[in-house]
Structures are given as C-alpha cells and as structure tokens.
C-alpha cells in the first residue's frame, strides 16, 4: 500500500478536559475517530487515514492523553476511563461535529467501546481491533490479574506501581519498544511453548522475554524512530497510567455492568494474538454483547498490531463496514 506523505495530513491541537488533544486528520465527510493503543500514537493509523479519506470520510487519529503532543496530567487518576471518554467527546465537538464513528485498537478498543457505551448520543457506531468488547462488571480487575501466572507476574500487575516499569523502559526506549512490538507481532513473537512475554519471572523484567535482535516486518527504521522519538520526549508514565486506573474504572462503570453496545459494530482480531485467544469467551458472547455486530473477522496468521501488520486488509474491512453503516452523507 502506498504510504501517504506526512504533508497530506493536517495536525491539530484541540481543547479537551485534559488540556489539549493532538490529532491528525485527512479527508472530508462523516467523521471517523481513530484511537490507538499501548505503546503507540496517532501514527499507528498512518496507513488507514488516506484509505478512509479516499473512501469519503473525515478520518481523525488522536494522541490519547498522556501520549505524543496531547496533554499529560500529573495525577494518576486523571487517566481513568471516563476522563478519556470526555476527551473523545471534546474532540468531536472541537471538529464541529455532533456525532462520529469511533474505532479503536488495543487500549483504544476499550476506550472506543466505553465511549460508545457512555455517550451513545455522540458515538453512533463502534469498531474494535484486537481487544473484544467485554461489558463492565465481574470481579475486581486487580484480583483477576493477581491470580494469573502462578509465581510469575502478569504484565498488567507489573505496570501498577508508578516508576517500576518506567525504570525498565526509559534507559533504552527505542530498544524496549522494538522488543515489545516484536513480542506481539506475527513472525517475531516467541514460538508456542517458549516463555510468555506477557509475564515477568520473579526478580525479572518484561523485556527479558522479548525477542532479541528481531524487528517485525511492518516496523521500518523510520517507524521505530517516530515511536521512540515521541516516548523519549514524553516518557512512559502517561501511557502506563492507563493501566493504573483499572480498579477505578471498575467502580466508575458499575452502573453499566453487563450492558451491551447497541450501536452497529465491527470486530477485527488476529488468530495469533493473545488478546483474541484469552478473550475467546468474549467473542463467543458477541450475539448478546454486540447485538448489532455487522462485521467480524479473525485474520489468519496475524498478531496484535493489525492495522500495521495487515494495513491493506484492515483498510478494506474498515471501509467496507463503514459503507454498510447507516450514516448521513453530504
């Protein structure tokens, strides 16, 4: 797929409850808001922005608060899910729109789903990549994660204490990111039966299990430079604070326990992605939790970073779904 020149993209800073949100947009037409995951930025959608624009949409990829050029509040609890929902609403309003389709990947999928759940008046369709929808409720997240892995520590638990993961990552941001991307991508992830990079051995670090000296096919030197440059400038604390609010989210979203998403929806997952495998029960529950699911695809042989590993397929499936979604044109 030809890669759009950065000069084709329009960068904006818009006001939000965070202070400001940076976004990159292309095209005109109905608004599609694109929300990235960890540890990425708006740049994760670089392949899809021109495709959506060519299909007649106004595509806007944002930096979630704590990332890139968006504001980075100091308080840990400033990164709770409801705050991120309000950022998304503010972006739609700042762009002069009353509603949008929202599409997210990884953490962005959960942010997108919660935005659609809490503000259905603004978000009239929702696309989820890599992480399926699971309604709020159930056991407290910290208790679930603490019970995973036996003597090893699940990465979400490892991320909880401020400063701990930062001390691992920030001395070598570029190397850590390259290893993290490789660990979750098809072609470079550890072979079945190898130590799982989602878990930390006692006294170890997460990067101990990253593939050594291997870069995913989708990740060019330039791409890695872009990501590393952003995180070397901002640090990782804002991004990691998202993980440090999961119990707060559990309390905040208690009124929505068990609630389905009634909007038209899409799900894309990779068959080699741990998120897809771990949450297979959530995918099986889609007839109940996503009653208006109109497009669902598991991409054979794909890992976690779908829109970068499989840019053409992701773009085609997104635009096909959007065309089928009933939204005004003009």
Short mmCIF file of C-alpha atoms in Angstrom, two decimals:
data_model
loop_
_atom_site.label_atom_id
_atom_site.label_comp_id
_atom_site.label_asym_id
_atom_site.label_seq_id
_atom_site.Cartn_x
_atom_site.Cartn_y
_atom_site.Cartn_z
CA UNK A 1 0.00 0.00 0.00
CA UNK A 2 1.50 3.40 -0.91
CA UNK A 3 2.21 5.36 2.25
CA UNK A 4 0.76 8.87 2.38
CA UNK A 5 3.20 11.70 2.75
CA UNK A 6 3.10 13.42 6.11
CA UNK A 7 2.28 16.59 4.17
CA UNK A 8 -1.09 15.04 3.30
CA UNK A 9 -2.06 15.03 6.98
CA UNK A 10 -3.41 18.00 8.93
CA UNK A 11 -2.22 18.27 12.53
CA UNK A 12 -4.47 19.98 15.07
CA UNK A 13 -4.43 20.77 18.76
CA UNK A 14 -7.95 20.97 20.19
CA UNK A 15 -9.14 21.77 23.72
CA UNK A 16 -10.29 18.97 25.99
CA UNK A 17 -10.67 18.23 29.71
CA UNK A 18 -7.05 17.01 29.57
CA UNK A 19 -5.98 20.46 28.41
CA UNK A 20 -5.34 19.69 24.76
CA UNK A 21 -5.60 16.72 22.44
CA UNK A 22 -3.37 16.41 19.39
CA UNK A 23 -4.89 14.76 16.35
CA UNK A 24 -4.07 14.17 12.72
CA UNK A 25 -6.81 14.22 10.13
CA UNK A 26 -7.33 13.65 6.45
CA UNK A 27 -10.35 13.78 4.17
CA UNK A 28 -13.86 15.17 4.38
CA UNK A 29 -17.23 13.61 5.05
CA UNK A 30 -18.64 11.74 8.06
CA UNK A 31 -16.21 11.79 10.98
CA UNK A 32 -14.34 8.62 11.96
CA UNK A 33 -12.34 8.95 15.19
CA UNK A 34 -9.35 6.58 15.44
CA UNK A 35 -7.97 5.71 18.89
CA UNK A 36 -4.59 3.99 19.30
CA UNK A 37 -3.35 1.55 21.94
CA UNK A 38 -0.21 0.96 24.03
CA UNK A 39 2.55 1.88 23.35
CA UNK A 40 1.74 3.80 20.17
CA UNK A 41 0.29 7.15 18.99
CA UNK A 42 -1.80 8.57 16.18
CA UNK A 43 0.93 7.21 13.89
CA UNK A 44 -0.46 3.68 14.31
CA UNK A 45 -3.24 4.72 11.88
CA UNK A 46 -0.94 6.20 9.22
CA UNK A 47 -1.98 3.59 6.65
CA UNK A 48 -5.72 3.90 7.29
CA UNK A 49 -6.00 7.72 7.23
CA UNK A 50 -5.56 8.03 3.43
CA UNK A 51 -7.71 4.96 2.78
CA UNK A 52 -10.63 6.33 4.80
CA UNK A 53 -10.18 9.76 3.24
CA UNK A 54 -10.30 8.25 -0.25
CA UNK A 55 -13.49 6.42 0.70
CA UNK A 56 -15.24 9.69 1.57
CA UNK A 57 -14.64 10.03 5.30
CA UNK A 58 -13.06 12.61 7.56
CA UNK A 59 -10.58 10.42 9.43
CA UNK A 60 -9.06 11.80 12.63
CA UNK A 61 -6.41 9.86 14.57
CA UNK A 62 -5.69 11.27 18.01
CA UNK A 63 -2.96 11.02 20.59
CA UNK A 64 -4.68 9.74 23.74
CA UNK A 65 -4.00 11.92 26.79
CA UNK A 66 -0.55 11.08 28.13
CA UNK A 67 0.81 10.39 24.64
CA UNK A 68 2.54 12.44 21.98
CA UNK A 69 1.56 16.09 21.78
CA UNK A 70 -1.58 15.68 23.89
CA UNK A 71 -1.59 16.91 27.48
CA UNK A 72 -0.06 14.73 30.19
CA UNK A 73 -1.76 15.42 33.53
CA UNK A 74 0.38 14.51 36.55
CA UNK A 75 -2.29 12.79 38.69
CA UNK A 76 -2.59 9.05 38.15
CA UNK A 77 -6.37 9.18 38.46
CA UNK A 78 -6.52 11.71 35.61
CA UNK A 79 -6.21 8.70 33.29
CA UNK A 80 -9.40 6.91 34.35
CA UNK A 81 -11.63 5.75 31.53
CA UNK A 82 -14.41 8.30 31.97
CA UNK A 83 -11.86 11.10 31.56
CA UNK A 84 -10.75 9.63 28.24
CA UNK A 85 -14.37 9.37 27.10
CA UNK A 86 -14.79 13.08 27.75
CA UNK A 87 -11.65 13.81 25.74
CA UNK A 88 -13.18 11.96 22.79
CA UNK A 89 -16.44 13.90 23.11
CA UNK A 90 -14.46 17.15 23.23
CA UNK A 91 -12.60 16.19 20.04
CA UNK A 92 -15.85 15.58 18.17
CA UNK A 93 -17.20 18.95 19.32
CA UNK A 94 -13.94 20.77 18.54
CA UNK A 95 -14.06 19.42 14.99
CA UNK A 96 -17.51 20.95 14.58
CA UNK A 97 -19.35 17.65 14.51
CA UNK A 98 -22.26 16.33 16.55
CA UNK A 99 -21.52 12.63 16.14
CA UNK A 100 -18.84 10.22 14.94
CA UNK A 101 -18.00 6.62 14.33
CA UNK A 102 -15.27 5.61 16.78
CA UNK A 103 -12.69 2.90 16.05
CA UNK A 104 -10.03 1.74 18.49
CA UNK A 105 -7.15 -0.72 18.72
CA UNK A 106 -5.82 -2.41 21.89
CA UNK A 107 -6.49 0.00 24.79
CA UNK A 108 -8.08 2.19 22.15
CA UNK A 109 -10.67 -0.54 21.55
CA UNK A 110 -11.69 -0.44 25.20
CA UNK A 111 -11.71 3.37 25.13
CA UNK A 112 -13.85 3.30 21.98
CA UNK A 113 -16.26 0.75 23.43
CA UNK A 114 -16.67 2.71 26.66
CA UNK A 115 -17.16 5.93 24.72
CA UNK A 116 -19.98 4.28 22.76
CA UNK A 117 -21.44 2.81 25.95
CA UNK A 118 -21.44 6.04 27.97
CA UNK A 119 -22.15 8.53 25.15
CA UNK A 120 -24.35 6.82 22.55
CA UNK A 121 -25.66 10.28 21.66
CA UNK A 122 -22.23 11.10 20.21
CA UNK A 123 -20.79 7.76 19.06
CA UNK A 124 -23.20 6.05 16.72
CA UNK A 125 -21.08 3.12 15.60
CA UNK A 126 -18.01 1.44 17.08
CA UNK A 127 -15.15 -0.58 15.62
CA UNK A 128 -12.90 -2.71 17.83
CA UNK A 129 -9.50 -4.07 16.78
CA UNK A 130 -7.64 -6.81 18.69
CA UNK A 131 -9.48 -6.43 22.02
CA UNK A 132 -13.12 -7.60 22.00
CA UNK A 133 -15.86 -5.92 23.98
CA UNK A 134 -16.44 -7.18 27.50
CA UNK A 135 -19.22 -5.39 29.40
CA UNK A 136 -18.29 -3.70 32.69
CA UNK A 137 -18.70 -5.73 35.84
CA UNK A 138 -17.40 -9.02 37.14
CA UNK A 139 -14.55 -9.42 39.63
CA UNK A 140 -12.24 -6.54 40.53
CA UNK A 141 -9.52 -6.39 37.84
CA UNK A 142 -6.56 -6.28 40.22
CA UNK A 143 -7.74 -9.51 41.83
CA UNK A 144 -8.09 -11.22 38.47
CA UNK A 145 -4.61 -10.19 37.32
CA UNK A 146 -3.01 -11.12 40.64
CA UNK A 147 -4.33 -14.66 40.20
CA UNK A 148 -2.75 -15.14 36.77
CA UNK A 149 0.61 -16.73 36.08
CA UNK A 150 1.24 -18.59 39.32
CA UNK A 151 4.67 -17.50 40.62
CA UNK A 152 5.11 -15.18 37.62
CA UNK A 153 3.60 -11.71 37.41
CA UNK A 154 1.16 -10.70 34.70
CA UNK A 155 2.31 -7.60 32.83
CA UNK A 156 -0.74 -5.55 33.91
CA UNK A 157 0.13 -6.18 37.56
CA UNK A 158 3.78 -5.39 36.80
CA UNK A 159 2.72 -2.00 35.42
CA UNK A 160 0.77 -0.98 38.52
CA UNK A 161 3.43 0.62 40.74
CA UNK A 162 4.41 4.07 39.45
CA UNK A 163 8.04 4.19 38.38
CA UNK A 164 8.64 0.46 38.23
CA UNK A 165 8.06 -0.17 34.53
CA UNK A 166 9.44 3.27 33.69
CA UNK A 167 12.75 2.25 35.26
CA UNK A 168 12.90 -0.71 32.90
CA UNK A 169 11.85 1.13 29.75
CA UNK A 170 13.23 4.64 29.81
CA UNK A 171 17.00 3.94 29.81
CA UNK A 172 16.54 2.37 26.35
CA UNK A 173 13.18 3.42 24.96
CA UNK A 174 13.98 2.51 21.37
CA UNK A 175 15.25 -0.97 22.21
CA UNK A 176 12.35 -1.66 24.56
CA UNK A 177 9.74 -0.61 22.04
CA UNK A 178 11.34 -2.70 19.29
CA UNK A 179 11.30 -5.73 21.59
CA UNK A 180 7.72 -5.15 22.71
CA UNK A 181 6.44 -4.80 19.15
CA UNK A 182 8.35 -7.93 18.12
CA UNK A 183 6.97 -9.94 21.05
CA UNK A 184 3.37 -9.34 19.95
CA UNK A 185 3.75 -9.42 16.14
CA UNK A 186 3.34 -12.34 13.78
CA UNK A 187 6.69 -13.60 12.53
CA UNK A 188 8.70 -12.40 15.51
CA UNK A 189 6.65 -13.42 18.57
CA UNK A 190 8.06 -16.27 20.69
CA UNK A 191 7.24 -19.75 19.44
CA UNK A 192 4.49 -21.75 21.19
CA UNK A 193 5.90 -23.25 24.38
CA UNK A 194 8.52 -20.53 24.84
CA UNK A 195 8.31 -18.33 27.96
CA UNK A 196 5.35 -15.97 27.58
CA UNK A 197 6.40 -12.31 27.18
CA UNK A 198 3.19 -11.19 28.91
CA UNK A 199 4.55 -12.48 32.23
CA UNK A 200 7.53 -11.48 34.36
CA UNK A 201 9.61 -14.07 36.22
CA UNK A 202 10.37 -13.37 39.90
CA UNK A 203 13.06 -10.69 40.06
CA UNK A 204 12.99 -10.22 36.30
CA UNK A 205 11.74 -7.64 33.84
CA UNK A 206 9.29 -7.73 30.98
CA UNK A 207 12.00 -7.26 28.36
CA UNK A 208 13.79 -10.41 29.49
CA UNK A 209 11.44 -12.36 27.22
CA UNK A 210 11.38 -10.06 24.23
CA UNK A 211 12.86 -11.48 21.01
CA UNK A 212 16.45 -10.37 20.68
CA UNK A 213 17.59 -8.56 17.55
CA UNK A 214 14.41 -9.20 15.57
CA UNK A 215 12.22 -6.45 14.15
CA UNK A 216 8.70 -7.11 12.81
CA UNK A 217 8.32 -6.83 9.05
CA UNK A 218 5.83 -3.98 9.46
CA UNK A 219 8.22 -1.87 11.56
CA UNK A 220 10.69 0.15 9.47
CA UNK A 221 13.60 2.02 10.97
CA UNK A 222 11.68 5.22 10.31
CA UNK A 223 8.59 3.90 12.08
CA UNK A 224 10.66 2.95 15.11
CA UNK A 225 12.32 6.36 15.04
CA UNK A 226 8.90 8.03 15.15
CA UNK A 227 7.64 5.99 18.09
CA UNK A 228 10.90 6.16 20.01
CA UNK A 229 11.23 9.89 19.43
CA UNK A 230 7.79 10.52 20.95
CA UNK A 231 8.36 8.39 24.05
CA UNK A 232 11.89 9.63 24.59
CA UNK A 233 10.40 13.12 24.73
CA UNK A 234 7.33 12.35 26.85
CA UNK A 235 8.38 9.37 28.94
CA UNK A 236 6.07 6.40 29.52
CA UNK A 237 4.24 7.45 32.68
CA UNK A 238 1.19 8.90 30.94
CA UNK A 239 0.77 5.76 28.85
CA UNK A 240 1.29 3.43 31.82
CA UNK A 241 -1.17 5.38 33.99
CA UNK A 242 -3.99 3.95 31.87
CA UNK A 243 -3.23 0.53 33.40
CA UNK A 244 -3.14 2.06 36.88
CA UNK A 245 -6.81 3.01 36.75
CA UNK A 246 -8.47 -0.30 36.01
CA UNK A 247 -9.91 -0.69 39.51
CA UNK A 248 -11.15 2.91 39.42
CA UNK A 249 -12.78 2.19 36.06
CA UNK A 250 -14.41 -0.89 37.58
CA UNK A 251 -16.03 1.31 40.24
CA UNK A 252 -16.86 4.20 37.89
CA UNK A 253 -18.56 1.93 35.35
CA UNK A 254 -20.55 -0.15 37.87
CA UNK A 255 -23.84 1.44 36.68
CA UNK A 256 -23.18 -0.10 33.25
CA UNK A 257 -22.47 -3.63 34.49
CA UNK A 258 -23.41 -6.21 31.87
CA UNK A 259 -24.60 -3.60 29.36
CA UNK A 260 -24.41 -4.44 25.65
CA UNK A 261 -23.37 -1.97 22.96
CA UNK A 262 -26.47 -1.30 20.84
CA UNK A 263 -24.68 0.58 18.02
CA UNK A 264 -23.60 -1.01 14.75
CA UNK A 265 -20.22 -2.59 15.49
CA UNK A 266 -17.17 -4.24 13.96
CA UNK A 267 -14.53 -6.55 15.40
CA UNK A 268 -11.18 -7.49 13.87
CA UNK A 269 -8.73 -9.81 15.60
CA UNK A 270 -5.61 -11.79 14.78
CA UNK A 271 -5.56 -15.55 15.21
CA UNK A 272 -2.07 -15.37 16.76
CA UNK A 273 -2.92 -12.52 19.13
CA UNK A 274 -3.01 -13.44 22.82
CA UNK A 275 -5.82 -10.92 23.35
CA UNK A 276 -8.00 -12.81 20.89
CA UNK A 277 -7.18 -16.18 22.43
CA UNK A 278 -7.56 -15.14 26.08
CA UNK A 279 -10.86 -13.39 25.37
CA UNK A 280 -12.40 -16.08 23.17
CA UNK A 281 -15.38 -16.26 25.54
CA UNK A 282 -15.99 -12.55 24.99
CA UNK A 283 -16.00 -13.13 21.23
CA UNK A 284 -18.42 -16.02 21.65
CA UNK A 285 -20.72 -13.71 23.63
CA UNK A 286 -20.98 -11.12 20.83
CA UNK A 287 -24.57 -12.08 19.90
CA UNK A 288 -25.52 -10.79 23.36
CA UNK A 289 -22.93 -8.07 23.99
CA UNK A 290 -22.78 -6.67 20.43
CA UNK A 291 -26.30 -7.31 19.12
CA UNK A 292 -25.73 -5.12 16.03
CA UNK A 293 -22.36 -6.59 15.10
CA UNK A 294 -22.28 -6.28 11.32
CA UNK A 295 -18.68 -7.27 10.55
CA UNK A 296 -16.43 -9.68 12.45
CA UNK A 297 -13.19 -11.16 11.14
CA UNK A 298 -10.28 -13.12 12.58
CA UNK A 299 -7.28 -12.53 10.35
CA UNK A 300 -5.42 -15.79 9.92
CA UNK A 301 -1.77 -15.63 10.95
CA UNK A 302 -1.98 -12.05 12.24
CA UNK A 303 -0.64 -10.86 15.57
CA UNK A 304 -1.64 -7.92 17.72
CA UNK A 305 -0.81 -4.82 15.65
CA UNK A 306 -3.41 -5.40 12.96
CA UNK A 307 -3.56 -2.02 11.26
CA UNK A 308 0.22 -2.09 10.84
CA UNK A 309 0.77 -5.81 10.23
CA UNK A 310 -2.14 -6.03 7.77
CA UNK A 311 -2.73 -2.45 6.60
CA UNK A 312 -4.43 -3.26 3.28
CA UNK A 313 -6.77 -5.86 4.75
CA UNK A 314 -7.60 -3.67 7.73
CA UNK A 315 -8.33 -0.70 5.49
CA UNK A 316 -10.53 -2.76 3.19
CA UNK A 317 -12.54 -4.24 6.06
CA UNK A 318 -12.93 -0.88 7.77
CA UNK A 319 -14.16 0.90 4.67
CA UNK A 320 -16.48 -1.97 3.78
CA UNK A 321 -18.01 -1.85 7.24
CA UNK A 322 -18.33 1.93 7.23
CA UNK A 323 -20.08 1.84 3.88
CA UNK A 324 -22.64 -0.54 5.36
CA UNK A 325 -23.19 1.60 8.47
CA UNK A 326 -26.23 3.82 8.11
CA UNK A 327 -24.82 7.32 8.41
CA UNK A 328 -25.68 10.56 6.68
CA UNK A 329 -23.68 11.66 3.67
CA UNK A 330 -23.20 15.07 2.22
#
